[in-house]
Each structure stands twice: as C-alpha cells, then as structure tokens.
Short mmCIF file of C-alpha atoms and ligand atoms in Angstrom, two decimals:
data_model
loop_
_atom_site.label_atom_id
_atom_site.label_comp_id
_atom_site.label_asym_id
_atom_site.label_seq_id
_atom_site.Cartn_x
_atom_site.Cartn_y
_atom_site.Cartn_z
CA UNK A 228 209.67 78.28 123.30
CA UNK A 229 210.81 81.81 124.66
CA UNK A 230 214.28 82.12 125.86
CA UNK A 231 215.40 84.32 128.28
CA UNK A 232 219.07 85.36 127.45
CA UNK A 233 221.54 87.10 129.46
CA UNK A 234 223.57 89.99 127.96
CA UNK A 235 227.07 90.20 129.14
CA UNK A 236 229.57 92.80 128.60
CA UNK A 237 231.74 91.70 125.93
CA UNK A 238 235.33 91.79 125.39
CA UNK A 239 236.25 95.54 125.89
CA UNK A 240 239.87 95.27 125.86
CA UNK A 241 242.14 95.54 128.95
CA UNK A 242 239.40 98.08 130.67
CA UNK A 243 238.18 97.19 134.01
CA UNK A 244 235.34 98.70 136.09
CA UNK A 245 234.27 101.00 133.36
CA UNK A 246 231.48 103.46 134.08
CA UNK A 247 228.13 103.15 132.39
CA UNK A 248 227.36 106.58 131.21
CA UNK A 249 223.77 105.88 129.74
CA UNK A 250 221.34 103.25 129.70
CA UNK A 251 219.14 103.43 126.59
CA UNK A 252 216.47 100.82 127.30
CA UNK A 253 214.15 99.66 130.10
CA UNK A 254 212.40 96.53 131.04
CA UNK A 255 209.30 96.14 128.37
CA UNK A 256 211.19 97.79 125.43
CA UNK A 257 211.50 95.83 122.18
CA UNK A 258 214.94 95.96 120.93
CA UNK A 259 216.49 94.81 117.46
CA UNK A 260 219.47 92.90 117.22
CA UNK A 261 222.27 95.57 117.32
CA UNK A 262 220.38 98.16 119.02
CA UNK A 263 222.50 99.96 121.65
CA UNK A 264 221.66 98.78 125.24
CA UNK A 265 223.82 100.92 127.09
CA UNK A 266 227.06 103.17 126.69
CA UNK A 267 230.38 102.63 128.65
CA UNK A 268 232.88 105.38 128.95
CA UNK A 269 236.63 104.78 129.71
CA UNK A 270 238.87 107.88 129.91
CA UNK A 271 239.76 107.12 126.25
CA UNK A 272 236.64 106.36 124.67
CA UNK A 273 232.93 105.74 124.66
CA UNK A 274 231.30 102.68 123.29
CA UNK A 275 227.70 101.31 123.06
CA UNK A 276 227.04 97.79 123.96
CA UNK A 277 224.58 96.56 121.52
CA UNK A 278 221.99 93.88 122.17
CA UNK A 279 223.04 90.46 120.59
CA UNK A 280 219.58 89.60 119.56
CA UNK A 281 216.14 90.90 118.92
CA UNK A 282 213.52 90.66 121.61
CA UNK A 283 211.93 92.29 124.59
CA UNK A 284 214.12 93.65 127.65
CA UNK A 285 212.89 91.80 130.68
CA UNK A 286 215.14 93.28 133.04
CA UNK A 287 218.11 95.73 133.07
CA UNK A 288 220.73 94.54 135.56
CA UNK A 289 222.61 97.72 135.76
CA UNK A 290 222.04 101.53 135.74
CA UNK A 291 223.88 104.64 134.76
CA UNK A 292 226.81 105.30 136.96
CA UNK A 293 227.39 101.49 137.63
CA UNK A 294 231.01 100.13 136.93
CA UNK A 295 231.30 97.09 134.91
CA UNK A 296 234.02 94.70 133.35
CA UNK A 297 234.04 92.18 130.82
CA UNK A 298 231.42 89.23 131.53
CA UNK A 299 229.31 91.53 133.57
CA UNK A 300 225.45 90.59 133.31
CA UNK A 301 223.81 93.74 132.14
CA UNK A 302 220.50 92.71 130.81
CA UNK A 303 218.00 89.77 130.49
CA UNK A 304 216.35 89.84 127.08
CA UNK A 305 213.43 87.48 126.12
CA UNK A 306 214.76 86.73 122.71
CA UNK A 307 212.35 86.54 119.72
CA UNK A 308 214.51 86.30 116.62
CA UNK A 309 217.94 85.58 115.34
CA UNK A 310 221.03 86.65 116.91
CA UNK A 311 222.73 89.61 115.68
CA UNK A 312 225.26 88.72 112.80
CA UNK A 313 228.05 90.14 114.88
CA UNK A 314 227.08 88.51 118.04
CA UNK A 315 229.98 86.62 119.41
CA UNK A 316 228.60 83.15 119.00
CA UNK A 317 232.01 81.39 119.92
CA UNK A 318 231.92 82.63 123.32
CA UNK A 319 228.14 82.35 124.02
CA UNK A 320 227.37 79.36 126.12
CA UNK A 321 223.95 78.07 126.92
CA UNK A 322 223.48 77.03 130.57
CA UNK A 323 220.54 75.82 132.46
CA UNK A 324 218.47 78.36 133.84
CA UNK A 325 220.32 79.74 136.80
CA UNK A 326 218.81 80.00 140.18
CA UNK A 327 218.40 83.64 140.20
CA UNK A 328 215.58 85.86 141.27
CA UNK A 329 214.92 86.71 137.76
CA UNK A 330 211.31 85.94 136.91
CA UNK A 331 211.65 83.80 133.65
CA UNK A 332 207.81 83.18 132.68
CA UNK A 333 207.79 79.43 132.87
CA UNK A 334 205.67 77.61 130.39
CA UNK A 335 203.88 74.55 131.83
CA UNK A 336 204.12 72.30 128.87
CA UNK A 337 207.69 72.93 127.78
CA UNK A 338 211.09 72.89 129.58
CA UNK A 339 211.88 75.74 131.82
CA UNK A 340 213.15 78.56 129.79
CA UNK A 341 216.64 79.06 129.91
CA UNK A 342 218.58 82.15 130.51
CA UNK A 343 221.35 82.26 128.00
CA UNK A 344 224.46 84.23 129.01
CA UNK A 345 225.50 85.94 125.89
CA UNK A 346 228.11 88.52 125.51
CA UNK A 347 226.77 91.39 123.67
CA UNK A 348 228.36 92.03 120.32
CA UNK A 349 231.76 93.73 120.56
CA UNK A 350 231.18 97.21 121.54
CA UNK A 351 230.68 99.53 118.65
CA UNK A 352 233.79 101.12 117.19
CA UNK A 353 234.78 104.00 119.31
CA UNK A 354 232.88 106.86 118.13
CA UNK A 355 235.73 109.24 118.93
CA UNK A 356 238.76 109.09 120.97
CA UNK A 357 238.54 111.42 124.07
CA UNK A 358 241.88 112.55 124.77
CA UNK A 359 241.80 114.94 127.79
CA UNK A 360 242.58 117.70 125.06
CA UNK A 361 239.51 117.44 123.09
CA UNK A 362 236.85 120.18 122.90
CA UNK A 363 234.79 118.46 120.45
CA UNK A 364 231.24 117.33 121.11
CA UNK A 365 231.04 114.37 123.40
CA UNK A 366 228.31 111.74 122.88
CA UNK A 367 228.21 107.99 122.64
CA UNK A 368 228.15 106.30 119.28
CA UNK A 369 224.45 105.76 119.32
CA UNK A 370 223.85 109.53 120.04
CA UNK A 371 226.19 110.14 117.24
CA UNK A 372 224.25 107.91 114.81
CA UNK A 373 220.95 109.50 115.89
CA UNK A 374 222.47 112.67 115.17
CA UNK A 375 223.73 111.76 111.83
CA UNK A 376 220.42 110.29 110.88
CA UNK A 377 218.71 113.60 111.76
CA UNK A 378 221.39 115.60 109.89
CA UNK A 379 222.45 117.31 113.09
CA UNK A 380 225.99 118.52 113.54
CA UNK A 381 226.93 117.43 117.18
CA UNK A 382 229.26 120.37 117.74
CA UNK A 383 226.46 122.63 117.48
CA UNK A 384 224.50 120.89 120.29
CA UNK A 385 224.82 121.82 123.90
CA UNK A 386 225.45 118.77 126.07
CA UNK A 387 223.25 118.57 129.17
CA UNK A 388 224.81 115.31 130.44
CA UNK A 389 227.73 114.67 132.68
CA UNK A 390 230.92 116.51 131.72
CA UNK A 391 228.81 118.33 128.95
CA UNK A 392 227.79 115.03 127.07
CA UNK A 393 225.43 115.41 124.51
CA UNK A 394 222.44 113.01 125.09
CA UNK A 395 219.67 111.72 122.73
CA UNK A 396 217.29 114.22 124.31
CA UNK A 397 219.70 117.14 123.77
CA UNK A 398 219.81 116.17 119.86
CA UNK A 399 215.93 115.81 119.90
CA UNK A 400 215.69 119.29 121.73
CA UNK A 401 218.03 120.80 119.21
CA UNK A 402 215.96 119.63 116.31
CA UNK A 403 212.81 121.08 117.91
CA UNK A 404 214.39 124.12 118.41
CA UNK A 405 215.56 124.43 114.88
CA UNK A 406 212.07 123.64 113.61
CA UNK A 407 210.65 126.33 115.92
CA UNK A 408 212.90 128.95 114.25
CA UNK A 409 211.40 131.77 112.14
CA UNK A 410 211.03 130.58 108.61
CA UNK A 411 214.19 130.70 106.57
CA UNK A 412 216.37 130.48 109.78
CA UNK A 413 217.07 126.84 110.10
CA UNK A 414 217.60 123.89 108.15
CA UNK A 415 221.47 124.54 107.54
CA UNK A 416 223.20 121.10 107.20
CA UNK A 417 227.00 121.19 107.12
CA UNK A 418 229.46 118.37 107.31
CA UNK A 419 230.59 117.08 110.59
CA UNK A 420 233.85 118.50 111.65
CA UNK A 421 236.83 116.12 111.37
CA UNK A 422 237.75 114.52 114.74
CA UNK A 423 241.21 115.17 115.39
CA UNK A 424 243.39 113.78 118.17
CA UNK A 425 245.75 116.71 118.57
CA UNK A 426 247.82 114.99 121.14
CA UNK A 427 249.08 112.72 118.34
CA UNK A 428 251.00 115.63 117.02
CA UNK A 429 252.40 117.16 120.23
CA UNK A 430 251.75 118.10 123.93
CA UNK A 431 248.34 119.68 124.54
CA UNK A 432 246.13 120.50 127.30
CA UNK A 433 242.22 120.65 127.64
CA UNK A 434 240.66 123.99 128.80
CA UNK A 435 236.84 124.10 129.03
CA UNK A 436 235.05 126.88 127.54
CA UNK A 437 233.38 129.24 130.14
CA UNK A 438 229.64 129.17 130.53
CA UNK A 439 229.37 132.44 128.74
CA UNK A 440 231.35 131.42 125.87
CA UNK A 441 229.34 128.27 125.29
CA UNK A 442 226.17 130.23 125.35
CA UNK A 443 227.21 133.26 123.12
CA UNK A 444 229.23 130.71 120.82
CA UNK A 445 225.79 129.13 120.03
CA UNK A 446 224.11 132.42 119.38
CA UNK A 447 227.17 133.73 117.34
CA UNK A 448 227.07 130.61 115.22
CA UNK A 449 223.54 130.91 114.57
CA UNK A 450 223.40 134.49 113.76
CA UNK A 451 226.55 133.96 111.51
CA UNK A 452 224.90 131.14 109.29
CA UNK A 453 221.43 132.40 109.43
CA UNK A 454 221.74 136.08 108.63
CA UNK A 455 223.15 137.19 105.44
CA UNK A 456 225.88 139.52 106.37
CA UNK A 457 227.48 142.54 104.65
CA UNK A 458 230.15 144.50 106.32
CA UNK A 459 230.59 148.16 105.19
CA UNK A 460 233.90 149.78 106.16
CA UNK A 461 234.51 153.48 106.41
CA UNK A 462 236.69 155.96 108.39
CA UNK A 463 235.51 158.87 110.18
CA UNK A 464 237.60 162.10 110.77
CA UNK A 465 237.49 162.50 114.46
CA UNK A 466 240.36 165.02 114.66
CA UNK A 467 237.94 167.67 116.03
CA UNK A 468 235.93 165.21 118.19
CA UNK A 469 239.27 163.96 119.67
CA UNK A 470 240.35 167.69 120.59
CA UNK A 471 236.77 168.16 122.22
CA UNK A 472 236.85 164.82 124.04
CA UNK A 473 240.27 165.52 125.42
CA UNK A 474 238.97 169.01 126.79
CA UNK A 475 235.98 167.26 128.34
CA UNK A 476 238.20 164.63 129.72
CA UNK A 477 240.40 167.20 131.55
CA UNK A 478 237.19 168.81 132.97
CA UNK A 479 235.58 165.63 134.24
CA UNK A 480 238.74 163.76 135.29
CA UNK A 481 238.28 165.26 138.78
CA UNK A 482 234.96 163.75 138.98
CA UNK A 483 236.34 160.48 138.18
CA UNK A 484 234.61 160.20 134.81
CA UNK A 485 236.54 158.83 131.99
CA UNK A 486 235.28 160.09 128.69
CA UNK A 487 236.25 157.58 125.84
CA UNK A 488 235.42 157.92 122.13
CA UNK A 489 232.73 155.33 122.82
CA UNK A 490 230.59 157.71 124.57
CA UNK A 491 230.30 159.84 121.31
CA UNK A 492 229.91 156.88 119.39
CA UNK A 493 226.80 156.06 121.35
CA UNK A 494 225.31 159.53 120.65
CA UNK A 495 226.23 159.53 116.86
CA UNK A 496 224.76 156.13 116.30
CA UNK A 497 221.47 157.29 117.76
CA UNK A 498 221.54 160.19 115.49
CA UNK A 499 222.00 157.85 112.42
CA UNK A 500 219.35 155.42 113.80
CA UNK A 501 216.99 158.45 113.75
CA UNK A 502 218.12 159.28 110.28
CA UNK A 503 217.72 155.78 108.83
CA UNK A 504 214.90 154.10 110.93
CA UNK A 505 215.15 150.72 109.25
CA UNK A 506 218.35 150.20 111.02
CA UNK A 507 216.42 150.46 114.13
CA UNK A 508 214.24 147.51 113.74
CA UNK A 509 213.84 143.80 113.77
CA UNK A 510 212.21 141.22 111.36
CA UNK A 511 209.00 139.74 112.83
CA UNK A 512 208.43 136.01 113.30
CA UNK A 513 207.10 135.56 109.78
CA UNK A 514 210.01 137.32 108.26
CA UNK A 515 207.96 139.44 106.12
CA UNK A 516 207.44 142.56 108.47
CA UNK A 517 209.92 144.94 109.94
CA UNK A 518 209.22 145.96 113.54
CA UNK A 519 210.36 149.63 113.79
CA UNK A 520 211.39 150.60 117.27
CA UNK A 521 210.78 154.28 118.79
CA UNK A 522 213.20 153.92 121.48
CA UNK A 523 216.87 153.93 121.14
CA UNK A 524 218.79 151.29 123.38
CA UNK A 525 222.23 150.51 122.46
CA UNK A 526 224.32 147.31 123.18
CA UNK A 527 227.83 147.51 124.12
CA UNK A 528 229.90 144.60 123.81
CA UNK A 529 232.16 144.10 126.90
CA UNK A 530 235.31 141.89 126.88
CA UNK A 531 235.21 140.02 130.29
CA UNK A 532 237.54 137.31 131.53
CA UNK A 533 234.60 134.98 131.09
CA UNK A 534 233.81 135.99 127.51
CA UNK A 535 231.63 138.58 125.76
CA UNK A 536 228.52 140.04 127.28
CA UNK A 537 226.47 142.84 125.62
CA UNK A 538 224.77 145.09 128.27
CA UNK A 539 222.13 147.55 126.98
CA UNK A 540 222.24 151.41 127.82
CA UNK A 541 218.81 152.59 127.62
CA UNK A 542 217.32 155.67 126.10
CA UNK A 543 220.70 156.93 124.83
CA UNK A 544 218.87 159.52 122.84
CA UNK A 545 217.61 161.17 126.16
CA UNK A 546 221.20 161.40 127.51
CA UNK A 547 224.35 163.39 127.18
CA UNK A 548 227.86 162.35 126.48
CA UNK A 549 229.01 162.61 130.05
CA UNK A 550 225.90 160.67 131.55
CA UNK A 551 226.65 158.12 128.89
CA UNK A 552 230.38 157.88 129.65
CA UNK A 553 229.54 157.38 133.43
CA UNK A 554 226.90 154.67 132.64
CA UNK A 555 229.27 152.91 130.14
CA UNK A 556 231.89 152.78 132.88
CA UNK A 557 229.42 151.47 135.51
CA UNK A 558 228.01 148.89 133.36
CA UNK A 559 231.13 147.55 131.82
CA UNK A 560 232.59 147.42 135.32
CA UNK A 561 229.50 145.40 136.55
CA UNK A 562 229.64 143.03 133.46
CA UNK A 563 233.24 142.33 134.20
CA UNK A 564 232.30 141.41 137.77
CA UNK A 565 229.60 139.08 136.37
CA UNK A 566 226.85 141.46 138.07
CA UNK A 567 224.72 142.01 134.88
CA UNK A 568 221.26 140.66 134.82
CA UNK A 569 219.69 138.89 131.86
CA UNK A 570 217.23 141.76 131.50
CA UNK A 571 220.06 144.28 131.24
CA UNK A 572 221.17 142.52 128.11
CA UNK A 573 217.88 142.60 126.47
CA UNK A 574 215.93 145.12 124.28
CA UNK A 575 218.86 146.59 122.46
CA UNK A 576 218.19 148.27 119.01
CA UNK A 577 221.98 148.05 117.57
CA UNK A 578 225.17 146.92 119.30
CA UNK A 579 228.53 148.70 119.30
CA UNK A 580 231.51 146.46 119.36
CA UNK A 581 234.50 148.62 120.15
CA UNK A 582 237.94 147.18 119.90
CA UNK A 583 239.50 150.86 119.85
CA UNK A 584 241.11 150.63 123.29
CA UNK A 585 243.06 147.49 122.04
CA UNK A 586 243.87 148.03 118.46
CA UNK A 587 243.33 146.68 115.13
CA UNK A 588 242.07 148.48 112.18
CA UNK A 589 238.77 146.86 110.54
CA UNK A 590 237.00 143.70 111.22
CA UNK A 591 233.65 141.83 110.68
CA UNK A 592 231.46 142.07 113.73
CA UNK A 593 228.56 139.29 113.92
CA UNK A 594 225.03 140.77 114.03
CA UNK A 595 223.45 140.52 117.39
CA UNK A 596 219.91 139.10 116.28
CA UNK A 597 217.28 140.11 116.51
CA UNK A 598 218.90 143.36 115.74
CA UNK A 599 219.86 144.05 112.13
CA UNK A 600 223.14 145.91 112.36
CA UNK A 601 226.06 146.13 114.63
CA UNK A 602 228.79 148.72 114.49
CA UNK A 603 232.46 147.76 114.92
CA UNK A 604 234.77 150.39 115.94
CA UNK A 605 238.58 150.04 115.97
CA UNK A 606 241.60 152.18 117.03
CA UNK A 607 241.95 155.66 115.54
CA UNK A 608 245.17 156.69 113.89
CA UNK A 609 246.70 159.57 112.27
CA UNK A 610 246.68 159.45 108.43
CA UNK A 611 247.59 162.03 105.84
CA UNK A 612 244.30 163.16 104.13
CA UNK A 613 244.35 165.02 100.93
CA UNK A 614 242.51 168.36 101.63
CA UNK A 615 242.64 171.49 99.63
CA UNK A 616 245.32 170.62 97.55
CA UNK A 617 247.67 169.21 100.03
CA UNK A 618 248.01 166.48 102.61
CA UNK A 619 246.87 167.28 105.98
CA UNK A 620 247.35 164.82 109.08
CA UNK A 621 243.93 163.78 110.34
CA UNK A 622 242.72 161.39 113.02
CA UNK A 623 240.65 158.72 111.36
CA UNK A 624 238.51 156.18 113.11
CA UNK A 625 237.84 152.94 111.38
CA UNK A 626 234.18 151.82 111.30
CA UNK A 627 232.91 148.34 110.54
CA UNK A 628 229.31 148.14 109.94
CA UNK A 629 227.78 144.70 109.43
CA UNK A 630 224.08 144.56 108.58
CA UNK A 631 221.47 142.10 107.68
CA UNK A 632 220.97 142.05 103.91
CA UNK A 633 217.49 140.90 103.92
CA UNK A 634 216.46 144.13 105.55
CA UNK A 635 219.29 146.78 104.55
CA UNK A 636 220.52 147.30 101.09
CA UNK A 637 224.09 148.04 100.18
CA UNK A 638 223.17 151.70 99.23
CA UNK A 639 221.56 152.15 102.52
CA UNK A 640 224.36 150.50 104.48
CA UNK A 641 226.87 153.02 102.91
CA UNK A 642 224.61 156.01 103.53
CA UNK A 643 224.51 154.98 106.97
CA UNK A 644 228.22 154.81 107.57
CA UNK A 645 228.62 158.08 105.43
CA UNK A 646 226.11 159.71 107.74
CA UNK A 647 227.72 158.44 110.77
CA UNK A 648 231.15 159.61 109.76
CA UNK A 649 229.77 162.95 109.20
CA UNK A 650 228.15 163.35 112.55
CA UNK A 651 231.42 162.26 114.19
CA UNK A 652 233.46 164.50 112.19
CA UNK A 653 231.30 167.40 113.28
CA UNK A 654 230.05 166.52 116.66
CA UNK A 655 228.27 169.96 116.84
CA UNK A 656 225.66 168.11 114.90
CA UNK A 657 225.06 165.96 118.06
CA UNK A 658 223.63 168.98 119.64
CA UNK A 659 221.09 169.74 117.04
N1 CAO B 918 240.68 154.80 119.21
C1 CAO B 918 241.74 155.12 120.03
N2 CAO B 918 241.63 155.07 121.35
C2 CAO B 918 240.53 154.41 121.91
C3 CAO B 918 239.44 154.16 121.07
C4 CAO B 918 239.56 154.28 119.62
N3 CAO B 918 238.57 153.78 118.86
N4 CAO B 918 238.51 153.61 122.08
C5 CAO B 918 239.04 153.83 123.10
N5 CAO B 918 240.24 154.18 123.21
C6 CAO B 918 241.11 154.42 124.21
C7 CAO B 918 240.31 155.09 125.50
O1 CAO B 918 240.23 156.56 125.13
C8 CAO B 918 241.27 154.71 126.53
O2 CAO B 918 242.23 155.55 126.58
P1 CAO B 918 243.03 156.02 128.02
O3 CAO B 918 243.36 154.74 128.66
O4 CAO B 918 244.31 156.71 127.51
O5 CAO B 918 242.08 156.93 128.56
C9 CAO B 918 241.90 153.31 126.14
O6 CAO B 918 241.55 153.31 124.71
C10 CAO B 918 240.86 152.27 126.90
O7 CAO B 918 239.58 152.32 126.72
P2 CAO B 918 238.60 151.26 127.07
O8 CAO B 918 238.43 150.08 126.18
O9 CAO B 918 238.71 151.18 128.47
O10 CAO B 918 237.25 152.01 127.15
P3 CAO B 918 235.96 152.02 125.95
O11 CAO B 918 234.97 153.12 126.56
O12 CAO B 918 236.66 152.61 124.59
O13 CAO B 918 235.48 150.77 125.88
C11 CAO B 918 234.40 148.81 126.54
C12 CAO B 918 234.78 150.04 126.82
C13 CAO B 918 233.84 148.24 127.76
C14 CAO B 918 233.75 148.59 125.27
C15 CAO B 918 235.74 147.85 126.23
O14 CAO B 918 236.47 148.16 127.31
C16 CAO B 918 235.70 146.59 125.81
O15 CAO B 918 235.34 145.59 126.46
N6 CAO B 918 236.01 146.40 124.59
C17 CAO B 918 235.98 144.96 123.86
C18 CAO B 918 234.80 144.76 123.07
C19 CAO B 918 234.95 143.56 122.31
O16 CAO B 918 235.47 142.51 122.76
N7 CAO B 918 234.26 143.34 121.15
C20 CAO B 918 234.60 142.27 120.32
C21 CAO B 918 233.23 141.54 120.16
S1 CAO B 918 233.44 140.56 118.82
O17 CAO B 918 232.43 141.25 117.64
#
C-alpha cells in the first residue's frame, strides 16, 4: 500500500511566519529520508526542513517567498520506505485521508491511501548564525553541505540569491568555472573560514561590500592563490627627475595640467618593457607558451570610493609625459565618477599601483592577471645616500615589483627594477 504523507513544518522554536527562501524539490522528485525539502530563514538563522521519509514528492504545497509557522503543510510525499531515524515520531499522527483536493492515487482493492501529516524532522542545525553583522557567505545548510562535499570554500562563491545568498547553482557554477581554468590555476582546497558571531564580543554593524569590491575581491583572490608571486623591492633616485617635474609642473599649471611622478613612471615602465619583452607578455591557455605583446598599454590602479578600478592607458610608448599626465587625470577622474567602460579596463600589459600620493614605503601588489607583473610605487622621501666618499641628500622613490615566477626568474626581476631605477634617475633616457 502506498501512503501519501503530509510533511509539516516541525518545531522551529518560537519563530512564526518564517520565510521560505528556497524550495529544493518539486513534484515527481524522489527523495530520501533526511534530504532537504526547503530552507527557512529567520533574521537569525537559516535552516533546512528535511524529508521525514523516503519516497516520491507528490506535491509541494509551498513556494519560495511563502511564510510558514510550525505545523504548516509543506509537501505531500508518497512514502516508500522507513521514516528517517530522526523523524519526530511522537508527534506524528495518522489521520484518515483528509478531504483535500490532493490527488491520492486510490487503489481499488485496498483502503484509500491516507495522507499522514508528519512534521518533518527537526530543522537541521543552524548552519550559521546570521547576525546583522556578518559578512560571511550566506547559504542554507544543504548548500553548505553540498559545497563541503565538493570541497568548495563558500566565502569564495559569489551568491546570486536574494541578499547575496549562495545557491546550489552558484556552487555548481563555481566548480564549473574552476574546472575551466587553465591547467594549474585551480584546484586549491582550503579549510573553511571559522564562523564567528562578532556581536558576541561587542557592538558591531554590517556594511555590505560594494559591487566593485565583490568583483575585484574574487579576482584578487584568484590571482593571489594561483600565481606564484615574488616581490622585488628597489629604490630609484629621482632627485633630478623631481626637479624636472617641478619645472614642467610650473609651465603647465596654467593649462590646468598637473604633472605627477606617475606620468614619468608610465614612460619609464614602457622603456623597461621594451628592454625586457618577457614582462610584456601573458601565458597562453595551455600555460606552455608566452604571448609576447608588441603594444604598450599600461593599467593604472585608481582608488575610488566604490573600490579599486584599473583603467588602461593605450599606446603609452607613442605619447609624451604631458599628454600622459592629461590622460591620467581624465581617466582617473572618470573612474571615480563610475564612468569607465569595461573595454577601457581591458588589454593592459602591466599595471602600476601608485600609493605615492598617500604615503607608505614598500608593499606587495597583487598581479593583475593575465599580466605577469605589477609595479607598486610608494611615496618618495629624502634619504642620505653614500656618494663619492660622503652622504648626499637624495630623493628616493620606493618601487615594489611583483612578478609571476612561472614566467620571470628572480634575476630578470631585479634586472628589470634596476633598469627602471636607472631610467628614472636619468630621465633624459626617456628621450632616447
Ligand atoms: N612620491 C611623492 N609624492 C607623490 C608620489 C610619489 N610617489 N606620487 C604622487 N605624489 C604626489 C603628487 O605629486 C601630488 O602632489 P601635489 O598634490 O602636491 O601636486 C599628490 O601626491 C597627489 O597625487 P595623486 O595621487 O592625486 O596623483 P597620482 O598621479 O600620483 O595618482 C592615481 C593618480 C589615480 C593613481 C591615484 O590618485 C590613486 O588612486 N592612487 C591609489 C591607487 C591604489 O589604490 N593602489 C592600491 C592598489 S592595491 O594593489
């Protein structure tokens, strides 16, 4: 005899009118006891409602967005096996077939099948608390379990669900994308981050990450874990360059053009790329060949209120310092006004990340793949330099070049920064 059983919302504490955020099964699906049927979310927690028994789903009585309380009918299941060990037998009651509109597959020679209202087993232990403060991945227990089974670290998965919730499909897409990465770029498995309710320790508030931060965060993370980075630090003596820059600055100030050290850096970097072509390259999809670029487009990291964006200045080799200064001001201004197009952020050969206007000395910039190197520039400062038997005050510019060690050896890395420092210390070379 088949028995159509009702699945009711089990005891979910004192919560009432709890929103269903996900329905995992539909009529016709075969479920095993303990399989998640749906996910509920309160303002404190998400919890799955598991099936109390194995069988075939005859009808789902609820949909995502509905609100339910304990005892609400959520599904009719044609039970085929034993109830789940954890089904709440004591409160399960067998009742005669109710006069509902439910089609219950009557069998002529046997008594009419009954629908048995059965509260689902207790909702699965809250996968994580959801204090208003949390910025951790937001997903139902079943999705967490699914991710765990596949070895996916949920904080890395971008949630497409409501309020950024990570869905089962997001996890699947994440795995597909990881498999599609060039050989050697994926496969990293790391332990899941500890889940901490910070509110337990004091007052906190939640601030959502901007869209740009979410996007760039995923790329930065990918690049950091998939590219073996080395960072070479060096200092360039820009005493003469600075004198020249100030002179130019005075001349062009009337035209509203501000010439910062970055315009010189752009030119100097291209000079170094021409000298060391392997830095102006990307690995191809097989990871076995270098694609050498014959053009010189340089990305510049721009700090905007929404996060970091990297517009690309084209054909820097064909432009003079004044034109570059003008373009730099124009493109960084537009970046801050969110007026940069996706196309303007593509096609870079190497990126410069200049923190010189802010401060600091050396840092470790993360390579902007598929580029193979990124130059970090910090604030110049006067330092005593030993020269011709005495100390001389010189203006030194800290350089931090991160490069992809699969492509560039340490010796080449330091040759690049040494050459770059030479060019910057004698900007007449830029005219050569
Ligand atoms: N040493 C000393 N002073 C410097 C300097 C340096 N290396 N670089 C710039 N300055 C000075 C400039 O000359 C300017 O001085 P004045 O105000 O007296 O004229 C001042 O600092 C401010 O410069 P700026 O930052 O406005 O201009 P910029 O051309 O140097 O930089 C831009 C433009 C868009 C790159 C910068 O504004 C920016 O957003 N930087 C942050 C990039 C970032 O966040 N990188 C981190 C990425 S994580 O890897």
